[in-house]
PDB file of C-alpha atoms in Angstrom:
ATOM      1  CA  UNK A   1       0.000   0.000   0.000  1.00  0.00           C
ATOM      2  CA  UNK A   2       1.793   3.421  -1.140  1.00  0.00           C
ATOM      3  CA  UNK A   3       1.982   6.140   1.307  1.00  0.00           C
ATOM      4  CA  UNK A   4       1.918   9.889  -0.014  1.00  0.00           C
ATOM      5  CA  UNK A   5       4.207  10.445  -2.476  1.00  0.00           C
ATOM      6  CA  UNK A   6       5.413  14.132  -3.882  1.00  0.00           C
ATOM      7  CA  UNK A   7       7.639  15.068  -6.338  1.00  0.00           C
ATOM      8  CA  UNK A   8      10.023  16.594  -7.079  1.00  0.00           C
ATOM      9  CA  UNK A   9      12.006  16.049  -3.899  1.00  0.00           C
ATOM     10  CA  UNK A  10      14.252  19.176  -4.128  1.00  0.00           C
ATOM     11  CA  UNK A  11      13.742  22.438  -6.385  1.00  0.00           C
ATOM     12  CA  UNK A  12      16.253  25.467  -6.670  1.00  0.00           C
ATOM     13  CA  UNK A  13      14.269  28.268  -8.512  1.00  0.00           C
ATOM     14  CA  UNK A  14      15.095  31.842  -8.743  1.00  0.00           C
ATOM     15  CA  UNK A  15      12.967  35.035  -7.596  1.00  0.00           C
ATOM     16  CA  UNK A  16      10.025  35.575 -10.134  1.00  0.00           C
ATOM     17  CA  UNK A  17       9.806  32.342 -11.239  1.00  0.00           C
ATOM     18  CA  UNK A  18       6.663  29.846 -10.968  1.00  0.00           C
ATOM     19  CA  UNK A  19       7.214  26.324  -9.551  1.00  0.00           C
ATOM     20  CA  UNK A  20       4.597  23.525  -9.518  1.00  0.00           C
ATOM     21  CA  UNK A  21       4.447  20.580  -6.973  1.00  0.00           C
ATOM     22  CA  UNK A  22       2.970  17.331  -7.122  1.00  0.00           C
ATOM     23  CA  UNK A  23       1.002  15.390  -4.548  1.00  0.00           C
ATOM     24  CA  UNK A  24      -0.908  11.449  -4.693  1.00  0.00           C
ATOM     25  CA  UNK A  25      -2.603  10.774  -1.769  1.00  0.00           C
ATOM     26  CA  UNK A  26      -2.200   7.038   0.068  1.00  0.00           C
ATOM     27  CA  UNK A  27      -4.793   4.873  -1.731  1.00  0.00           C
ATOM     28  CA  UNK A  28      -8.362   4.913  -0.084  1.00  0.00           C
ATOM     29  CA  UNK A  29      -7.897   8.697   0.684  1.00  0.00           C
ATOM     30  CA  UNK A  30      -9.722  11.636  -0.942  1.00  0.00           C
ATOM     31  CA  UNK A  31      -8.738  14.641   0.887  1.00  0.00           C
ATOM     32  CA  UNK A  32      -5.028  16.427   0.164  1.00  0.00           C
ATOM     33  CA  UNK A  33      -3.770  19.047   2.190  1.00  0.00           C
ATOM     34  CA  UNK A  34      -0.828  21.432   1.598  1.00  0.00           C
ATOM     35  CA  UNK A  35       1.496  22.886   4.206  1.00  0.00           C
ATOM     36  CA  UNK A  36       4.177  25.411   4.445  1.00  0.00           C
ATOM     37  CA  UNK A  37       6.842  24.584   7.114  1.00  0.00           C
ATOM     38  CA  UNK A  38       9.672  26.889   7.697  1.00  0.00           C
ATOM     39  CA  UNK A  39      13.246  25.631   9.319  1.00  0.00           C
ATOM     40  CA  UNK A  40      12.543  25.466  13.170  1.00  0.00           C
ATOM     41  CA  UNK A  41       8.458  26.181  12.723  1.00  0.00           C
ATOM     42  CA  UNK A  42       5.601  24.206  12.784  1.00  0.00           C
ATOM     43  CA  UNK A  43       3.499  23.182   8.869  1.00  0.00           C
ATOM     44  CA  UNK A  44       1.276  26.302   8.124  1.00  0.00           C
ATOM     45  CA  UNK A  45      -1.580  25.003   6.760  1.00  0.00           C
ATOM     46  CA  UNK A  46      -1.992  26.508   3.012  1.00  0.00           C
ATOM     47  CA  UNK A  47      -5.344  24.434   1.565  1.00  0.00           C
ATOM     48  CA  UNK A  48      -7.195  21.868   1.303  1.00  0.00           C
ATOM     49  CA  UNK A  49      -8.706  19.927  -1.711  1.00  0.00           C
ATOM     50  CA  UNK A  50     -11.745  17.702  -1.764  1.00  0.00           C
ATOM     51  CA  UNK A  51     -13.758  16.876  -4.477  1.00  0.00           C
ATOM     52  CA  UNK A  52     -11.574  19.028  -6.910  1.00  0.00           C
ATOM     53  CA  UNK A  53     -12.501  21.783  -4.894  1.00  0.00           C
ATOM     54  CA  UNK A  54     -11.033  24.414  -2.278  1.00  0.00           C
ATOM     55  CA  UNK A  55     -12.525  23.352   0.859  1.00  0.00           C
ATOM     56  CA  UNK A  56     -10.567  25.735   3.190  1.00  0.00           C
ATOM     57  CA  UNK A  57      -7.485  28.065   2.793  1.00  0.00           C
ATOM     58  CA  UNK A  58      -4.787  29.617   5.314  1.00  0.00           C
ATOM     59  CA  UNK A  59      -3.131  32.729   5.400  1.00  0.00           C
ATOM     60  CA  UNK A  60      -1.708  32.782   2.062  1.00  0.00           C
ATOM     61  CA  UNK A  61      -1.351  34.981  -0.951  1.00  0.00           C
ATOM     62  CA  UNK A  62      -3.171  34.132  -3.540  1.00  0.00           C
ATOM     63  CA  UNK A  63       0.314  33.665  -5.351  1.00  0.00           C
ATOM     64  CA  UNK A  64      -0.486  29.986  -3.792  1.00  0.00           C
ATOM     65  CA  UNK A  65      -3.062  28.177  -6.180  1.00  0.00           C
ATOM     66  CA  UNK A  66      -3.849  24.410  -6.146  1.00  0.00           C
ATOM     67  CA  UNK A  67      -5.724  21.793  -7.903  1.00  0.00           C
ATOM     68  CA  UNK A  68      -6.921  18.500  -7.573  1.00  0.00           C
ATOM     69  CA  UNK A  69      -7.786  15.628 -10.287  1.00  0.00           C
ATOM     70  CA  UNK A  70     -10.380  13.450 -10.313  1.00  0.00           C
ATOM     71  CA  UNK A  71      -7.508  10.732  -9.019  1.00  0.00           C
ATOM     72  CA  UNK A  72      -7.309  12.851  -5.848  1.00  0.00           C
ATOM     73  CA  UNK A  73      -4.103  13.278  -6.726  1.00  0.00           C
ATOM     74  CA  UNK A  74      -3.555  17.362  -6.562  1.00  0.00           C
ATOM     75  CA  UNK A  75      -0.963  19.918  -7.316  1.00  0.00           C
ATOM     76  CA  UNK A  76       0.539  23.098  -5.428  1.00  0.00           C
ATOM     77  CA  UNK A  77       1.281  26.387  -8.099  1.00  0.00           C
ATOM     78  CA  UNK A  78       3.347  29.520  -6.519  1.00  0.00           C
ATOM     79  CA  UNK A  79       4.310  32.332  -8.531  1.00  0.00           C
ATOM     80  CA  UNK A  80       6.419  35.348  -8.388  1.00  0.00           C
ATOM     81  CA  UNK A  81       8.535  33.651  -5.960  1.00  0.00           C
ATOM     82  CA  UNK A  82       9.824  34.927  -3.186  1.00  0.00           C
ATOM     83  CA  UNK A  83      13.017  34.431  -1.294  1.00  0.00           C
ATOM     84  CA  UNK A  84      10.789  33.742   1.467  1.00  0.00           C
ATOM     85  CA  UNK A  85       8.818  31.156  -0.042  1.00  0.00           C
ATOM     86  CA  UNK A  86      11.868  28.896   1.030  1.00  0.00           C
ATOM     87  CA  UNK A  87      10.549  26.125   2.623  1.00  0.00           C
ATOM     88  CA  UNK A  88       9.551  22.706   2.813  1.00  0.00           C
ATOM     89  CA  UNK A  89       6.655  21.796   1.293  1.00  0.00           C
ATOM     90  CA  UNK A  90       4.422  18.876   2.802  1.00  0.00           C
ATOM     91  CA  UNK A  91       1.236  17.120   1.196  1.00  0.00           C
ATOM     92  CA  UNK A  92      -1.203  15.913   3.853  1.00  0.00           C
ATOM     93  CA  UNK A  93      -3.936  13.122   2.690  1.00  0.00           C
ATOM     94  CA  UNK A  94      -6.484  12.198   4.764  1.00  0.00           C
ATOM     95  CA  UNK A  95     -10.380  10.220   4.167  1.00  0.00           C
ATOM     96  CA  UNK A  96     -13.205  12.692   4.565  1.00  0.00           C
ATOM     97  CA  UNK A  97     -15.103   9.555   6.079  1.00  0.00           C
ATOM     98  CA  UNK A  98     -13.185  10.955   9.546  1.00  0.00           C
ATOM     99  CA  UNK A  99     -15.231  14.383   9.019  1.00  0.00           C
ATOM    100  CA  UNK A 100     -11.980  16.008   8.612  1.00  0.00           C
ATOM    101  CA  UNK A 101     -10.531  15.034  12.300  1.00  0.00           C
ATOM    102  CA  UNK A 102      -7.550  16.188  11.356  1.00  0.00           C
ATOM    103  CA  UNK A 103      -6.066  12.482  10.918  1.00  0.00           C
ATOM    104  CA  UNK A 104      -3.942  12.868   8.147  1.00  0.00           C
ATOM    105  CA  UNK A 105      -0.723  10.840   6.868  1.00  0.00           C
ATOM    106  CA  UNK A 106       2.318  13.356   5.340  1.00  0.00           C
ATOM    107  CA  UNK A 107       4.467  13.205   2.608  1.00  0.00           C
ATOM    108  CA  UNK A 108       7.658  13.128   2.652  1.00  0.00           C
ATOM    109  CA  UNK A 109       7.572  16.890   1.361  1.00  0.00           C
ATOM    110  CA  UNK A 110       9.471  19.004  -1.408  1.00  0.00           C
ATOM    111  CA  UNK A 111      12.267  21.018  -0.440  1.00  0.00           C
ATOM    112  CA  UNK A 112      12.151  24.252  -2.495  1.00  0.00           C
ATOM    113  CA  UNK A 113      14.772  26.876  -2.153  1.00  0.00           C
ATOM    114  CA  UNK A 114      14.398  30.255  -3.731  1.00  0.00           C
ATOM    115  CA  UNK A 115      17.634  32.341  -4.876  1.00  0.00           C
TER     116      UNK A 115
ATOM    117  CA  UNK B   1      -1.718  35.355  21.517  1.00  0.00           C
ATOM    118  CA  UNK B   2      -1.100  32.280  19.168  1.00  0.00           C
ATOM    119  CA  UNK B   3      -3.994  29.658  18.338  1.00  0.00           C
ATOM    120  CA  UNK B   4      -1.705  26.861  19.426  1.00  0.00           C
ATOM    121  CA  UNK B   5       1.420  27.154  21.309  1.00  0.00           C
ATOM    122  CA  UNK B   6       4.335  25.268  22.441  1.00  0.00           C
ATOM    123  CA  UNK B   7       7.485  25.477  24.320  1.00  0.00           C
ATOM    124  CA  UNK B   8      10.343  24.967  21.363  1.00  0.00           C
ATOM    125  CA  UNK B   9      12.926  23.089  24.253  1.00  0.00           C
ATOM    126  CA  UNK B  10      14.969  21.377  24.002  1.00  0.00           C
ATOM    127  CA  UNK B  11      14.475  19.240  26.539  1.00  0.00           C
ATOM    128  CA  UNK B  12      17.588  17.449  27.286  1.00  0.00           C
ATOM    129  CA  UNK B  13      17.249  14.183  28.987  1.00  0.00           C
ATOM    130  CA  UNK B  14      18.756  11.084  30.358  1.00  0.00           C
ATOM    131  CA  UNK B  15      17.766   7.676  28.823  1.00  0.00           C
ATOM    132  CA  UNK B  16      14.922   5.787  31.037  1.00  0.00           C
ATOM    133  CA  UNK B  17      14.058   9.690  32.260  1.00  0.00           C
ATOM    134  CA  UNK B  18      10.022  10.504  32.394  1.00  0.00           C
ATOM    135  CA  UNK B  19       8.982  13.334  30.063  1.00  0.00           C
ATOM    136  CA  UNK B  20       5.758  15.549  30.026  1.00  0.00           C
ATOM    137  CA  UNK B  21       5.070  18.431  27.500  1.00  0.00           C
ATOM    138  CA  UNK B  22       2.140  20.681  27.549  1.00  0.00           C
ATOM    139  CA  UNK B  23       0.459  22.285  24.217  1.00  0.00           C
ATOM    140  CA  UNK B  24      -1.724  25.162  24.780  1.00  0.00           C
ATOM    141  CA  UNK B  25      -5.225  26.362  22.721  1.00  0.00           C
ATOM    142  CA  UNK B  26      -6.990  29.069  22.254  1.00  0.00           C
ATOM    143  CA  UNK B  27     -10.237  28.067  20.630  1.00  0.00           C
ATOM    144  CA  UNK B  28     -12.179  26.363  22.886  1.00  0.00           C
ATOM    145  CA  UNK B  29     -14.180  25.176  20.367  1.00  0.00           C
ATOM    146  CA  UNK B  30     -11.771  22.860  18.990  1.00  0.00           C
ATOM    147  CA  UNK B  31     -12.705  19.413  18.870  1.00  0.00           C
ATOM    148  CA  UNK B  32     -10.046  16.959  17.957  1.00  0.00           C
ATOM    149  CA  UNK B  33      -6.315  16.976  18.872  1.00  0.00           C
ATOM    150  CA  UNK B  34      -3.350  14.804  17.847  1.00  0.00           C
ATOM    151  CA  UNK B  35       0.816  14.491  18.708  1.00  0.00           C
ATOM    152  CA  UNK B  36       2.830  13.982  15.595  1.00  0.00           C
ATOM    153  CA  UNK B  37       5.609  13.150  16.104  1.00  0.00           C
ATOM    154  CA  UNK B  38       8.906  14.301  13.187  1.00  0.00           C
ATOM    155  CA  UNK B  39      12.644  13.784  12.878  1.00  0.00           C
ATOM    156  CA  UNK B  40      14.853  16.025  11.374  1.00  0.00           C
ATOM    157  CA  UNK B  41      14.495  17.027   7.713  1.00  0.00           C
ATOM    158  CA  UNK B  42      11.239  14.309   7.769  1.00  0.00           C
ATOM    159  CA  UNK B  43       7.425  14.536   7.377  1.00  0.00           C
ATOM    160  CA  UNK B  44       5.408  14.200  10.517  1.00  0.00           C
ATOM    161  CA  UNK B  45       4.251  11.096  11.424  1.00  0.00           C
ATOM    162  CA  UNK B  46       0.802  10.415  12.986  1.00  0.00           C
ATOM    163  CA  UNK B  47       1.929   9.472  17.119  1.00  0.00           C
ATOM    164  CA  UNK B  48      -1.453   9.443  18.397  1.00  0.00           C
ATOM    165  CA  UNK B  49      -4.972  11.260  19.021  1.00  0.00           C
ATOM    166  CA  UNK B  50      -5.931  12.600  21.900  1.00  0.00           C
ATOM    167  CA  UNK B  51      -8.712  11.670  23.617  1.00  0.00           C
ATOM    168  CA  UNK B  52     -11.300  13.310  25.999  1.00  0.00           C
ATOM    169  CA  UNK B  53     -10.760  10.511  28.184  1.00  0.00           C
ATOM    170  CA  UNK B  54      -6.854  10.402  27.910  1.00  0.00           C
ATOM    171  CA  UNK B  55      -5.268   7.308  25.918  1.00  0.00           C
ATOM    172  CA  UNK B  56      -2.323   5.255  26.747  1.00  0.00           C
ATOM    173  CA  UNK B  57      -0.032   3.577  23.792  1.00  0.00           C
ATOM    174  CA  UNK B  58       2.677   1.522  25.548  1.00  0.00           C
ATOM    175  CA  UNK B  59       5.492   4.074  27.285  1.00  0.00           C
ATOM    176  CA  UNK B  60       2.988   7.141  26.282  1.00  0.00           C
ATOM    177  CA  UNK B  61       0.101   8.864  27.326  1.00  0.00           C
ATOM    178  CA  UNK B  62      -1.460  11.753  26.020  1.00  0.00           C
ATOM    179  CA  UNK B  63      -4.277  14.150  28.172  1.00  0.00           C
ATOM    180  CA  UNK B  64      -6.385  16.661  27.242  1.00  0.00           C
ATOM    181  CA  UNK B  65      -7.844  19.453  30.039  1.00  0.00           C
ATOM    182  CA  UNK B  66     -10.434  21.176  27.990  1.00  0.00           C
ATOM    183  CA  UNK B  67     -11.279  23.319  30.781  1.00  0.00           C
ATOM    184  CA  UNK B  68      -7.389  25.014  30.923  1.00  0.00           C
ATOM    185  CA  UNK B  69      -7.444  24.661  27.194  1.00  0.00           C
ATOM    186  CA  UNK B  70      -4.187  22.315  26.731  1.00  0.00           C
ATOM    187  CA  UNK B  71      -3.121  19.015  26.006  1.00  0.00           C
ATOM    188  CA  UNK B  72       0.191  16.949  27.125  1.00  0.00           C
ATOM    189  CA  UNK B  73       2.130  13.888  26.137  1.00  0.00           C
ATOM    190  CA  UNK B  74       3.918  11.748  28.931  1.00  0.00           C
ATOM    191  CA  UNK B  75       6.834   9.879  27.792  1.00  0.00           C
ATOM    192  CA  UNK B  76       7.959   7.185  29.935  1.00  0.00           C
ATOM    193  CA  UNK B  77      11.582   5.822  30.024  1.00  0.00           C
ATOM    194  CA  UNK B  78      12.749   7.719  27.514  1.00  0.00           C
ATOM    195  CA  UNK B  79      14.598   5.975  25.164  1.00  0.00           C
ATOM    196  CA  UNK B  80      17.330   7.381  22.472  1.00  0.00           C
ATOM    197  CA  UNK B  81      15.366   6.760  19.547  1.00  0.00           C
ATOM    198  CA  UNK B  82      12.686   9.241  20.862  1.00  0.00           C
ATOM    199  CA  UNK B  83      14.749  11.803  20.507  1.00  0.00           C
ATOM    200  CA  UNK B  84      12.384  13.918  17.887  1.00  0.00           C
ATOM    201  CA  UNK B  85      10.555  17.303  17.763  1.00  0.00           C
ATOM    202  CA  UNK B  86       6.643  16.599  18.868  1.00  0.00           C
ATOM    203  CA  UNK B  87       4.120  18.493  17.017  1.00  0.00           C
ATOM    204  CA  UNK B  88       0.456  18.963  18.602  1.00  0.00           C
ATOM    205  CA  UNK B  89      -2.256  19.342  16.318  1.00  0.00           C
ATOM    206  CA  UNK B  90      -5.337  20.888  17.179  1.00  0.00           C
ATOM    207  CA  UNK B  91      -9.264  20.881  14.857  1.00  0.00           C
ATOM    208  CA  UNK B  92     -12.185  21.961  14.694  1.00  0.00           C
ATOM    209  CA  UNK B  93     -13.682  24.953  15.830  1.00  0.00           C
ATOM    210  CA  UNK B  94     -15.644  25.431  12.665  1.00  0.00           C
ATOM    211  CA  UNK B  95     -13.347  24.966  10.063  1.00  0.00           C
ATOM    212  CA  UNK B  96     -11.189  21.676   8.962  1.00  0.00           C
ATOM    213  CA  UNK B  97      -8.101  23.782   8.888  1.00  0.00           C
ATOM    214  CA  UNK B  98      -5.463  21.413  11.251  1.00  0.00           C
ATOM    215  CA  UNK B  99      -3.497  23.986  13.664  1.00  0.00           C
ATOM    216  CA  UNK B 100       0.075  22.891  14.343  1.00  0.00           C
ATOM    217  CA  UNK B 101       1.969  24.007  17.200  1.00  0.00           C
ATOM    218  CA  UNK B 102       5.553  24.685  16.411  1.00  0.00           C
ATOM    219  CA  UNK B 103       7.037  21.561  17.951  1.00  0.00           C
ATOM    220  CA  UNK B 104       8.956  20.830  20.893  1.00  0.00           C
ATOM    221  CA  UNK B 105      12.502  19.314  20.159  1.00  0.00           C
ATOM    222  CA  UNK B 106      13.303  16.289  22.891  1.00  0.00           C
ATOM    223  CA  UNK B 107      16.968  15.248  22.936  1.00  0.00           C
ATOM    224  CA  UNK B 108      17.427  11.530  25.050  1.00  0.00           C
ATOM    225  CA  UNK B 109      21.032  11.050  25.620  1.00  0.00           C
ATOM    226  CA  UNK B 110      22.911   8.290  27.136  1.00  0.00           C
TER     227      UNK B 110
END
């Protein structure tokens, strides 16, 4: 049974540029989440995706876009990045069968670093 | 005043030591809580929920005081490979946006 996968693992981009990132959710799950976590900080939650749709969104620019596929599977767009946006980038999936209790099982994130 | 807070540590202690850390809330209409539990440069890893009731999993136990607002996680005889930061999670309150606390790093040492 596959757990969350995400790729790419690492990403170097420069300021101003746009970077996609990829998410599938562990099989049986329908509900992806993205987070933002910082060296030293807790994940900032940025959205989530259920039924191809924005269910809920953090604090975040809407530089931050998503999208999910009828697979579940979703993807994370920024653009006009910022040094700032540096940062580890987690995928969350979770079933909505829970009612969104917040159970969810991580990726093992993409590492993007902004020059 | 931050929605969920944590002390960062790190708490620095002896292999076969007792542990306790506290996570704080400010909603007090939240309705689930979790510990993750994530090593360095890793994703979080589900450690376990938190009950109204309290729940036990082998050397820990995790409490939640909804009247002070806060939950804990008691680790007993500490071993090396616990050494970790411990993230609290807390839900609900009207939205399905999962609040982490920043994590509190726990160092076992010989």
């Amino acid at each position: 049974d596959a757990g969350v996968t995400q790729s790419p693992t690492h990403l170097i981009k420069t300021r101003g540029q746009q970077v996609t990132l990829r998410c599938s959710p562990k099989s049986g799950h329908d509900t992806v989440s993205w987070y933002q976590q910082a060296l030293g900080q807790g994940p900032q939650f940025i959205f989530q995706y259920y039924e191809e749709e924005e269910r809920q969104r953090g604090n975040f620019p809407d530089r931050f876009s998503g999208h999910q596929f009828p697979n579940y599977s979703s993807e994370l767009n920024v653009n006009a990045l910022l040094l700032g946006d540096s940062a580890l980038y987690l995928c969350a999936s979770s079933f909505s069968g829970t009612g969104g209790s917040g159970e969810q099982f991580f990726g093992p994130g993409t590492r993007l670093t902004v020059l | 005043r931050k929605e969920v807070e944590q002390d960062p540590g790190p708490f620095n202690v002896p292999e076969g030591a007792t542990v306790a850390f506290n996570c704080t809330y400010s909603n007090s209409a939240s309705q689930s809580f979790f510990w993750y539990r994530q090593d360095c440069r890793k994703e979080p890893k589900l450690l376990m929920s938190v009950y109204s009731s309290g729940n036990e999993d082998g050397r820990f136990t995790a409490q939640l005081n909804r009247a002070s607002q806060y939950i804990s996680l008691l680790i007993r005889d500490s071993k090396l490979s616990d050494s970790a930061t411990y993230l609290c999670v807390v839900n609900g309150g009207g939205s399905y946006i999962p609040t982490f606390g920043r994590g509190t790093s726990l160092i076992v040492h010989p």
